[in-house]
Amino acid sequence: MNGQYTLKKIAEIRSDFPTKFGIPRQSGLVSDLQARIVFEPEYRNPDALRGLEEYSHIWLIWQFSEAVRDSWSPTVRPPKLGGNLRKGVFATRSPFRPNALGLSCVRLLQVIPDSQEGPVILVSGADLMDRTPIYDIKPYVPYADCYPEAEESFTGHTGSIRLQVEDPKDCLLLLPADKREALSGVLSQDPRPGYQRDPERIYGFPFAGYEVKFRVAEEIVTICSIERKEQ
């Protein structure tokens, strides 16, 4: 077909991350993270989700809404490589792409066809910022989508990163019980930028209505404080 086609936002995700900092670098790394997919009014038809509950995982095609720009660069500097080594943009999952599109595989927990917000999908393991626009949803098909023998480059060690999390002040008890394991999982992934390794520096990010502060030294994440944010 000739001409341009405009992608239509069909839904948005509701997650515990109002900002980019702290979001896992890939989907599925923190299985305790839960989120909701809420559809736009035009697509609030439960028939569109018929049969989706028969799958355990789904693909989300979404937009890096905070990274949309008019220009693009053929190379980027992945944070996991220290922010100094350049790779081709199509050899990375950088948000700074010609079309700023993301792809995530998440676990499907429940399909609610008739909530007050219309049809809603509950998922876990998402790596999306709150209110991220979603353009499509497809079922994950293991026989076609899974390649255990696949090779990878510098990303090979990312999924195995697990730092020890310590909470000497019992700050996690300030969180709702269903958010504690999720936050611990996020912190264990070392959410710091790849080029920042100051053991004395205190980092912070908002999570589920709270402000979380922590520092990292010798592969140990220490939670400094968790405070509820004023609404």
PDB file of C-alpha atoms in Angstrom:
ATOM      1  CA  MET A   1       0.000   0.000   0.000  1.00  0.00           C
ATOM      2  CA  ASN A   2       1.165   3.506  -0.744  1.00  0.00           C
ATOM      3  CA  GLY A   3       0.883   6.413   1.642  1.00  0.00           C
ATOM      4  CA  GLN A   4       1.226   6.623   5.398  1.00  0.00           C
ATOM      5  CA  TYR A   5      -0.689   4.751   8.044  1.00  0.00           C
ATOM      6  CA  THR A   6      -1.224   6.247  11.486  1.00  0.00           C
ATOM      7  CA  LEU A   7      -0.989   3.860  14.414  1.00  0.00           C
ATOM      8  CA  LYS A   8      -3.955   4.049  16.764  1.00  0.00           C
ATOM      9  CA  LYS A   9      -3.574   3.900  20.509  1.00  0.00           C
ATOM     10  CA  ILE A  10      -5.812   1.069  21.676  1.00  0.00           C
ATOM     11  CA  ALA A  11      -4.993   1.074  25.394  1.00  0.00           C
ATOM     12  CA  GLU A  12      -2.616   2.264  28.055  1.00  0.00           C
ATOM     13  CA  ILE A  13      -0.962   0.535  30.956  1.00  0.00           C
ATOM     14  CA  ARG A  14      -1.424   1.455  34.590  1.00  0.00           C
ATOM     15  CA  SER A  15       1.756   0.562  36.459  1.00  0.00           C
ATOM     16  CA  ASP A  16       3.562   1.574  39.663  1.00  0.00           C
ATOM     17  CA  PHE A  17       6.187   3.646  37.810  1.00  0.00           C
ATOM     18  CA  PRO A  18       5.224   7.294  37.145  1.00  0.00           C
ATOM     19  CA  THR A  19       8.774   7.957  35.867  1.00  0.00           C
ATOM     20  CA  LYS A  20      11.323   5.962  33.865  1.00  0.00           C
ATOM     21  CA  PHE A  21      13.815   5.492  36.714  1.00  0.00           C
ATOM     22  CA  GLY A  22      13.524   2.108  38.374  1.00  0.00           C
ATOM     23  CA  ILE A  23      11.646   0.348  35.588  1.00  0.00           C
ATOM     24  CA  PRO A  24      13.188  -3.079  34.842  1.00  0.00           C
ATOM     25  CA  ARG A  25      15.311  -2.996  31.704  1.00  0.00           C
ATOM     26  CA  GLN A  26      13.361  -5.844  30.110  1.00  0.00           C
ATOM     27  CA  SER A  27       9.989  -7.446  30.594  1.00  0.00           C
ATOM     28  CA  GLY A  28       9.716 -10.559  32.745  1.00  0.00           C
ATOM     29  CA  LEU A  29      12.699  -9.768  34.987  1.00  0.00           C
ATOM     30  CA  VAL A  30      10.508  -8.940  38.000  1.00  0.00           C
ATOM     31  CA  SER A  31       7.554 -11.302  37.975  1.00  0.00           C
ATOM     32  CA  ASP A  32       5.986  -9.782  41.117  1.00  0.00           C
ATOM     33  CA  LEU A  33       5.310  -6.490  39.341  1.00  0.00           C
ATOM     34  CA  GLN A  34       1.642  -6.263  38.391  1.00  0.00           C
ATOM     35  CA  ALA A  35      -0.097  -3.804  36.087  1.00  0.00           C
ATOM     36  CA  ARG A  36      -3.423  -3.227  34.365  1.00  0.00           C
ATOM     37  CA  ILE A  37      -4.127  -2.640  30.691  1.00  0.00           C
ATOM     38  CA  VAL A  38      -7.072  -0.282  30.228  1.00  0.00           C
ATOM     39  CA  PHE A  39      -8.550   0.167  26.763  1.00  0.00           C
ATOM     40  CA  GLU A  40      -9.502   3.373  25.013  1.00  0.00           C
ATOM     41  CA  PRO A  41     -13.302   3.896  24.755  1.00  0.00           C
ATOM     42  CA  GLU A  42     -13.317   2.972  21.058  1.00  0.00           C
ATOM     43  CA  TYR A  43     -11.857  -0.454  21.836  1.00  0.00           C
ATOM     44  CA  ARG A  44     -13.770  -1.348  24.989  1.00  0.00           C
ATOM     45  CA  ASN A  45     -15.436  -4.338  23.374  1.00  0.00           C
ATOM     46  CA  PRO A  46     -15.105  -7.596  25.354  1.00  0.00           C
ATOM     47  CA  ASP A  47     -15.485  -9.578  22.136  1.00  0.00           C
ATOM     48  CA  ALA A  48     -12.008  -8.373  21.109  1.00  0.00           C
ATOM     49  CA  LEU A  49     -10.562 -10.326  24.066  1.00  0.00           C
ATOM     50  CA  ARG A  50     -12.539 -13.513  23.535  1.00  0.00           C
ATOM     51  CA  GLY A  51     -10.180 -16.480  23.897  1.00  0.00           C
ATOM     52  CA  LEU A  52      -7.232 -14.446  25.172  1.00  0.00           C
ATOM     53  CA  GLU A  53      -7.539 -16.059  28.611  1.00  0.00           C
ATOM     54  CA  GLU A  54      -6.483 -19.353  26.997  1.00  0.00           C
ATOM     55  CA  TYR A  55      -2.906 -18.028  26.743  1.00  0.00           C
ATOM     56  CA  SER A  56      -0.440 -17.597  29.606  1.00  0.00           C
ATOM     57  CA  HIS A  57       1.602 -14.755  28.034  1.00  0.00           C
ATOM     58  CA  ILE A  58       0.976 -11.905  25.622  1.00  0.00           C
ATOM     59  CA  TRP A  59       3.036  -9.505  23.530  1.00  0.00           C
ATOM     60  CA  LEU A  60       2.555  -5.777  23.981  1.00  0.00           C
ATOM     61  CA  ILE A  61       3.509  -3.367  21.220  1.00  0.00           C
ATOM     62  CA  TRP A  62       3.822   0.110  22.719  1.00  0.00           C
ATOM     63  CA  GLN A  63       5.423   3.503  22.404  1.00  0.00           C
ATOM     64  CA  PHE A  64       8.389   4.957  24.277  1.00  0.00           C
ATOM     65  CA  SER A  65       6.245   8.034  24.836  1.00  0.00           C
ATOM     66  CA  GLU A  66       9.021   9.903  26.668  1.00  0.00           C
ATOM     67  CA  ALA A  67      11.511   9.305  23.847  1.00  0.00           C
ATOM     68  CA  VAL A  68       9.583  10.524  20.799  1.00  0.00           C
ATOM     69  CA  ARG A  69      11.664  12.901  18.704  1.00  0.00           C
ATOM     70  CA  ASP A  70      11.843  14.157  15.118  1.00  0.00           C
ATOM     71  CA  SER A  71      15.380  12.942  14.460  1.00  0.00           C
ATOM     72  CA  TRP A  72      17.204   9.675  15.086  1.00  0.00           C
ATOM     73  CA  SER A  73      20.775   8.392  15.290  1.00  0.00           C
ATOM     74  CA  PRO A  74      22.038   5.187  13.652  1.00  0.00           C
ATOM     75  CA  THR A  75      24.058   4.389  16.792  1.00  0.00           C
ATOM     76  CA  VAL A  76      23.305   4.547  20.505  1.00  0.00           C
ATOM     77  CA  ARG A  77      25.279   4.046  23.718  1.00  0.00           C
ATOM     78  CA  PRO A  78      23.731   1.252  25.816  1.00  0.00           C
ATOM     79  CA  PRO A  79      23.923   2.061  29.558  1.00  0.00           C
ATOM     80  CA  LYS A  80      24.967  -1.528  30.338  1.00  0.00           C
ATOM     81  CA  LEU A  81      28.153  -0.912  28.363  1.00  0.00           C
ATOM     82  CA  GLY A  82      29.039   2.056  30.537  1.00  0.00           C
ATOM     83  CA  GLY A  83      27.525   4.640  28.216  1.00  0.00           C
ATOM     84  CA  ASN A  84      30.718   4.885  26.153  1.00  0.00           C
ATOM     85  CA  LEU A  85      30.602   2.100  23.559  1.00  0.00           C
ATOM     86  CA  ARG A  86      28.300   2.633  20.585  1.00  0.00           C
ATOM     87  CA  LYS A  87      26.118  -0.023  18.978  1.00  0.00           C
ATOM     88  CA  GLY A  88      23.784   0.165  16.004  1.00  0.00           C
ATOM     89  CA  VAL A  89      20.314   1.205  17.106  1.00  0.00           C
ATOM     90  CA  PHE A  90      18.811  -1.919  15.528  1.00  0.00           C
ATOM     91  CA  ALA A  91      21.241  -4.068  17.540  1.00  0.00           C
ATOM     92  CA  THR A  92      19.819  -2.694  20.802  1.00  0.00           C
ATOM     93  CA  ARG A  93      16.522  -2.134  22.544  1.00  0.00           C
ATOM     94  CA  SER A  94      17.204   1.537  23.085  1.00  0.00           C
ATOM     95  CA  PRO A  95      14.091   3.750  23.306  1.00  0.00           C
ATOM     96  CA  PHE A  96      15.698   6.226  20.898  1.00  0.00           C
ATOM     97  CA  ARG A  97      14.565   4.665  17.636  1.00  0.00           C
ATOM     98  CA  PRO A  98      13.108   5.962  14.373  1.00  0.00           C
ATOM     99  CA  ASN A  99       9.590   4.990  15.516  1.00  0.00           C
ATOM    100  CA  ALA A 100      10.125   4.767  19.315  1.00  0.00           C
ATOM    101  CA  LEU A 101       8.257   1.453  19.524  1.00  0.00           C
ATOM    102  CA  GLY A 102       8.736  -1.102  22.283  1.00  0.00           C
ATOM    103  CA  LEU A 103       7.964  -4.822  22.457  1.00  0.00           C
ATOM    104  CA  SER A 104       7.328  -6.660  25.725  1.00  0.00           C
ATOM    105  CA  CYS A 105       6.258 -10.166  26.632  1.00  0.00           C
ATOM    106  CA  VAL A 106       4.263 -10.263  29.875  1.00  0.00           C
ATOM    107  CA  ARG A 107       2.395 -12.913  31.825  1.00  0.00           C
ATOM    108  CA  LEU A 108      -1.375 -12.718  31.532  1.00  0.00           C
ATOM    109  CA  LEU A 109      -2.933 -13.007  34.984  1.00  0.00           C
ATOM    110  CA  GLN A 110      -6.585 -12.296  34.287  1.00  0.00           C
ATOM    111  CA  VAL A 111      -8.983 -10.920  31.713  1.00  0.00           C
ATOM    112  CA  ILE A 112     -11.782  -8.878  33.277  1.00  0.00           C
ATOM    113  CA  PRO A 113     -14.384  -8.297  30.554  1.00  0.00           C
ATOM    114  CA  ASP A 114     -16.748  -6.005  32.457  1.00  0.00           C
ATOM    115  CA  SER A 115     -14.942  -3.769  34.948  1.00  0.00           C
ATOM    116  CA  GLN A 116     -15.925  -0.141  35.552  1.00  0.00           C
ATOM    117  CA  GLU A 117     -13.178   0.774  33.059  1.00  0.00           C
ATOM    118  CA  GLY A 118     -14.463  -1.641  30.462  1.00  0.00           C
ATOM    119  CA  PRO A 119     -12.437  -4.739  29.561  1.00  0.00           C
ATOM    120  CA  VAL A 120      -9.209  -4.831  31.570  1.00  0.00           C
ATOM    121  CA  ILE A 121      -6.208  -7.147  31.350  1.00  0.00           C
ATOM    122  CA  LEU A 122      -4.126  -7.850  34.451  1.00  0.00           C
ATOM    123  CA  VAL A 123      -0.487  -8.708  33.705  1.00  0.00           C
ATOM    124  CA  SER A 124       2.786  -9.256  35.542  1.00  0.00           C
ATOM    125  CA  GLY A 125       6.397  -8.637  34.612  1.00  0.00           C
ATOM    126  CA  ALA A 126       5.758  -5.480  32.572  1.00  0.00           C
ATOM    127  CA  ASP A 127       8.551  -2.973  31.945  1.00  0.00           C
ATOM    128  CA  LEU A 128       6.330  -0.022  31.044  1.00  0.00           C
ATOM    129  CA  MET A 129       5.939   3.375  32.648  1.00  0.00           C
ATOM    130  CA  ASP A 130       2.496   4.331  33.928  1.00  0.00           C
ATOM    131  CA  ARG A 131       0.159   5.575  31.166  1.00  0.00           C
ATOM    132  CA  THR A 132       2.354   4.201  28.379  1.00  0.00           C
ATOM    133  CA  PRO A 133       0.301   3.990  25.154  1.00  0.00           C
ATOM    134  CA  ILE A 134      -0.230   0.487  23.764  1.00  0.00           C
ATOM    135  CA  TYR A 135      -0.795  -0.030  20.036  1.00  0.00           C
ATOM    136  CA  ASP A 136      -1.385  -3.765  19.826  1.00  0.00           C
ATOM    137  CA  ILE A 137      -1.711  -6.950  21.857  1.00  0.00           C
ATOM    138  CA  LYS A 138      -0.915 -10.410  20.510  1.00  0.00           C
ATOM    139  CA  PRO A 139      -0.791 -13.855  22.151  1.00  0.00           C
ATOM    140  CA  TYR A 140       2.626 -15.349  22.858  1.00  0.00           C
ATOM    141  CA  VAL A 141       2.900 -18.624  20.915  1.00  0.00           C
ATOM    142  CA  PRO A 142       5.713 -20.814  22.326  1.00  0.00           C
ATOM    143  CA  TYR A 143       6.318 -23.012  19.274  1.00  0.00           C
ATOM    144  CA  ALA A 144       6.910 -19.966  17.094  1.00  0.00           C
ATOM    145  CA  ASP A 145       8.167 -17.347  19.553  1.00  0.00           C
ATOM    146  CA  CYS A 146      10.633 -19.350  21.659  1.00  0.00           C
ATOM    147  CA  TYR A 147      14.173 -20.132  20.449  1.00  0.00           C
ATOM    148  CA  PRO A 148      16.207 -21.596  23.345  1.00  0.00           C
ATOM    149  CA  GLU A 149      19.295 -21.911  21.128  1.00  0.00           C
ATOM    150  CA  ALA A 150      19.276 -18.236  20.144  1.00  0.00           C
ATOM    151  CA  GLU A 151      22.539 -16.329  20.563  1.00  0.00           C
ATOM    152  CA  GLU A 152      22.897 -12.842  22.019  1.00  0.00           C
ATOM    153  CA  SER A 153      25.503 -10.133  22.415  1.00  0.00           C
ATOM    154  CA  PHE A 154      26.182  -7.891  25.416  1.00  0.00           C
ATOM    155  CA  THR A 155      22.662  -8.484  26.745  1.00  0.00           C
ATOM    156  CA  GLY A 156      23.525 -12.048  27.734  1.00  0.00           C
ATOM    157  CA  HIS A 157      24.340 -11.226  31.355  1.00  0.00           C
ATOM    158  CA  THR A 158      21.506  -8.771  31.983  1.00  0.00           C
ATOM    159  CA  GLY A 159      18.878 -11.297  33.007  1.00  0.00           C
ATOM    160  CA  SER A 160      21.212 -12.938  35.522  1.00  0.00           C
ATOM    161  CA  ILE A 161      21.905  -9.751  37.512  1.00  0.00           C
ATOM    162  CA  ARG A 162      20.634 -10.135  41.055  1.00  0.00           C
ATOM    163  CA  LEU A 163      21.996  -7.918  43.819  1.00  0.00           C
ATOM    164  CA  GLN A 164      21.378  -8.593  47.483  1.00  0.00           C
ATOM    165  CA  VAL A 165      18.765  -6.254  48.969  1.00  0.00           C
ATOM    166  CA  GLU A 166      19.067  -5.195  52.604  1.00  0.00           C
ATOM    167  CA  ASP A 167      16.445  -3.290  54.565  1.00  0.00           C
ATOM    168  CA  PRO A 168      18.039  -2.459  57.954  1.00  0.00           C
ATOM    169  CA  LYS A 169      15.265  -0.018  58.905  1.00  0.00           C
ATOM    170  CA  ASP A 170      12.382  -2.320  57.883  1.00  0.00           C
ATOM    171  CA  CYS A 171      11.263   0.307  55.385  1.00  0.00           C
ATOM    172  CA  LEU A 172       9.493  -2.282  53.239  1.00  0.00           C
ATOM    173  CA  LEU A 173       6.880  -2.688  55.970  1.00  0.00           C
ATOM    174  CA  LEU A 174       5.607   0.790  55.055  1.00  0.00           C
ATOM    175  CA  LEU A 175       4.489  -0.527  51.672  1.00  0.00           C
ATOM    176  CA  PRO A 176       1.279  -2.460  51.056  1.00  0.00           C
ATOM    177  CA  ALA A 177       2.039  -6.160  51.445  1.00  0.00           C
ATOM    178  CA  ASP A 178       1.453  -6.898  47.752  1.00  0.00           C
ATOM    179  CA  LYS A 179       4.099  -4.337  46.701  1.00  0.00           C
ATOM    180  CA  ARG A 180       7.032  -5.441  48.878  1.00  0.00           C
ATOM    181  CA  GLU A 181       8.318  -8.368  46.815  1.00  0.00           C
ATOM    182  CA  ALA A 182       7.891  -6.339  43.645  1.00  0.00           C
ATOM    183  CA  LEU A 183      10.027  -3.478  44.941  1.00  0.00           C
ATOM    184  CA  SER A 184      12.665  -5.879  46.258  1.00  0.00           C
ATOM    185  CA  GLY A 185      12.800  -7.447  42.818  1.00  0.00           C
ATOM    186  CA  VAL A 186      13.195  -4.051  41.157  1.00  0.00           C
ATOM    187  CA  LEU A 187      16.053  -3.088  43.478  1.00  0.00           C
ATOM    188  CA  SER A 188      17.799  -6.434  43.017  1.00  0.00           C
ATOM    189  CA  GLN A 189      18.077  -5.634  39.297  1.00  0.00           C
ATOM    190  CA  ASP A 190      20.259  -2.600  40.128  1.00  0.00           C
ATOM    191  CA  PRO A 191      18.196   0.266  38.655  1.00  0.00           C
ATOM    192  CA  ARG A 192      21.135   2.685  38.619  1.00  0.00           C
ATOM    193  CA  PRO A 193      22.342   4.010  35.256  1.00  0.00           C
ATOM    194  CA  GLY A 194      25.120   1.775  33.971  1.00  0.00           C
ATOM    195  CA  TYR A 195      27.704   4.541  34.142  1.00  0.00           C
ATOM    196  CA  GLN A 196      27.040   5.536  37.787  1.00  0.00           C
ATOM    197  CA  ARG A 197      28.840   3.461  40.413  1.00  0.00           C
ATOM    198  CA  ASP A 198      29.372   5.821  43.355  1.00  0.00           C
ATOM    199  CA  PRO A 199      28.824   3.695  46.509  1.00  0.00           C
ATOM    200  CA  GLU A 200      28.023   6.784  48.583  1.00  0.00           C
ATOM    201  CA  ARG A 201      25.417   8.220  46.263  1.00  0.00           C
ATOM    202  CA  ILE A 202      21.779   7.923  47.294  1.00  0.00           C
ATOM    203  CA  TYR A 203      19.343   7.279  44.456  1.00  0.00           C
ATOM    204  CA  GLY A 204      15.597   7.691  44.501  1.00  0.00           C
ATOM    205  CA  PHE A 205      12.519   7.027  42.417  1.00  0.00           C
ATOM    206  CA  PRO A 206       8.740   7.029  42.877  1.00  0.00           C
ATOM    207  CA  PHE A 207       7.026   3.660  43.132  1.00  0.00           C
ATOM    208  CA  ALA A 208       3.348   2.880  43.801  1.00  0.00           C
ATOM    209  CA  GLY A 209       2.753   6.255  45.449  1.00  0.00           C
ATOM    210  CA  TYR A 210       5.915   6.154  47.562  1.00  0.00           C
ATOM    211  CA  GLU A 211       9.372   7.711  47.232  1.00  0.00           C
ATOM    212  CA  VAL A 212      12.073   5.047  47.497  1.00  0.00           C
ATOM    213  CA  LYS A 213      15.691   5.928  48.309  1.00  0.00           C
ATOM    214  CA  PHE A 214      18.605   3.491  48.215  1.00  0.00           C
ATOM    215  CA  ARG A 215      22.333   3.138  47.668  1.00  0.00           C
ATOM    216  CA  VAL A 216      24.485   0.354  46.249  1.00  0.00           C
ATOM    217  CA  ALA A 217      27.914  -0.757  47.513  1.00  0.00           C
ATOM    218  CA  GLU A 218      29.773  -4.016  46.936  1.00  0.00           C
ATOM    219  CA  GLU A 219      26.822  -5.641  45.129  1.00  0.00           C
ATOM    220  CA  ILE A 220      24.451  -4.891  48.012  1.00  0.00           C
ATOM    221  CA  VAL A 221      21.426  -2.620  47.699  1.00  0.00           C
ATOM    222  CA  THR A 222      20.585  -0.896  50.972  1.00  0.00           C
ATOM    223  CA  ILE A 223      17.160   0.698  51.311  1.00  0.00           C
ATOM    224  CA  CYS A 224      17.603   4.086  52.975  1.00  0.00           C
ATOM    225  CA  SER A 225      13.993   5.218  53.228  1.00  0.00           C
ATOM    226  CA  ILE A 226      10.500   4.756  51.851  1.00  0.00           C
ATOM    227  CA  GLU A 227       8.092   7.644  52.287  1.00  0.00           C
ATOM    228  CA  ARG A 228       4.542   8.052  51.090  1.00  0.00           C
ATOM    229  CA  LYS A 229       4.215  10.837  48.531  1.00  0.00           C
ATOM    230  CA  GLU A 230       1.662  13.558  49.098  1.00  0.00           C
ATOM    231  CA  GLN A 231      -1.224  13.356  46.669  1.00  0.00           C
TER     232      GLN A 231
END
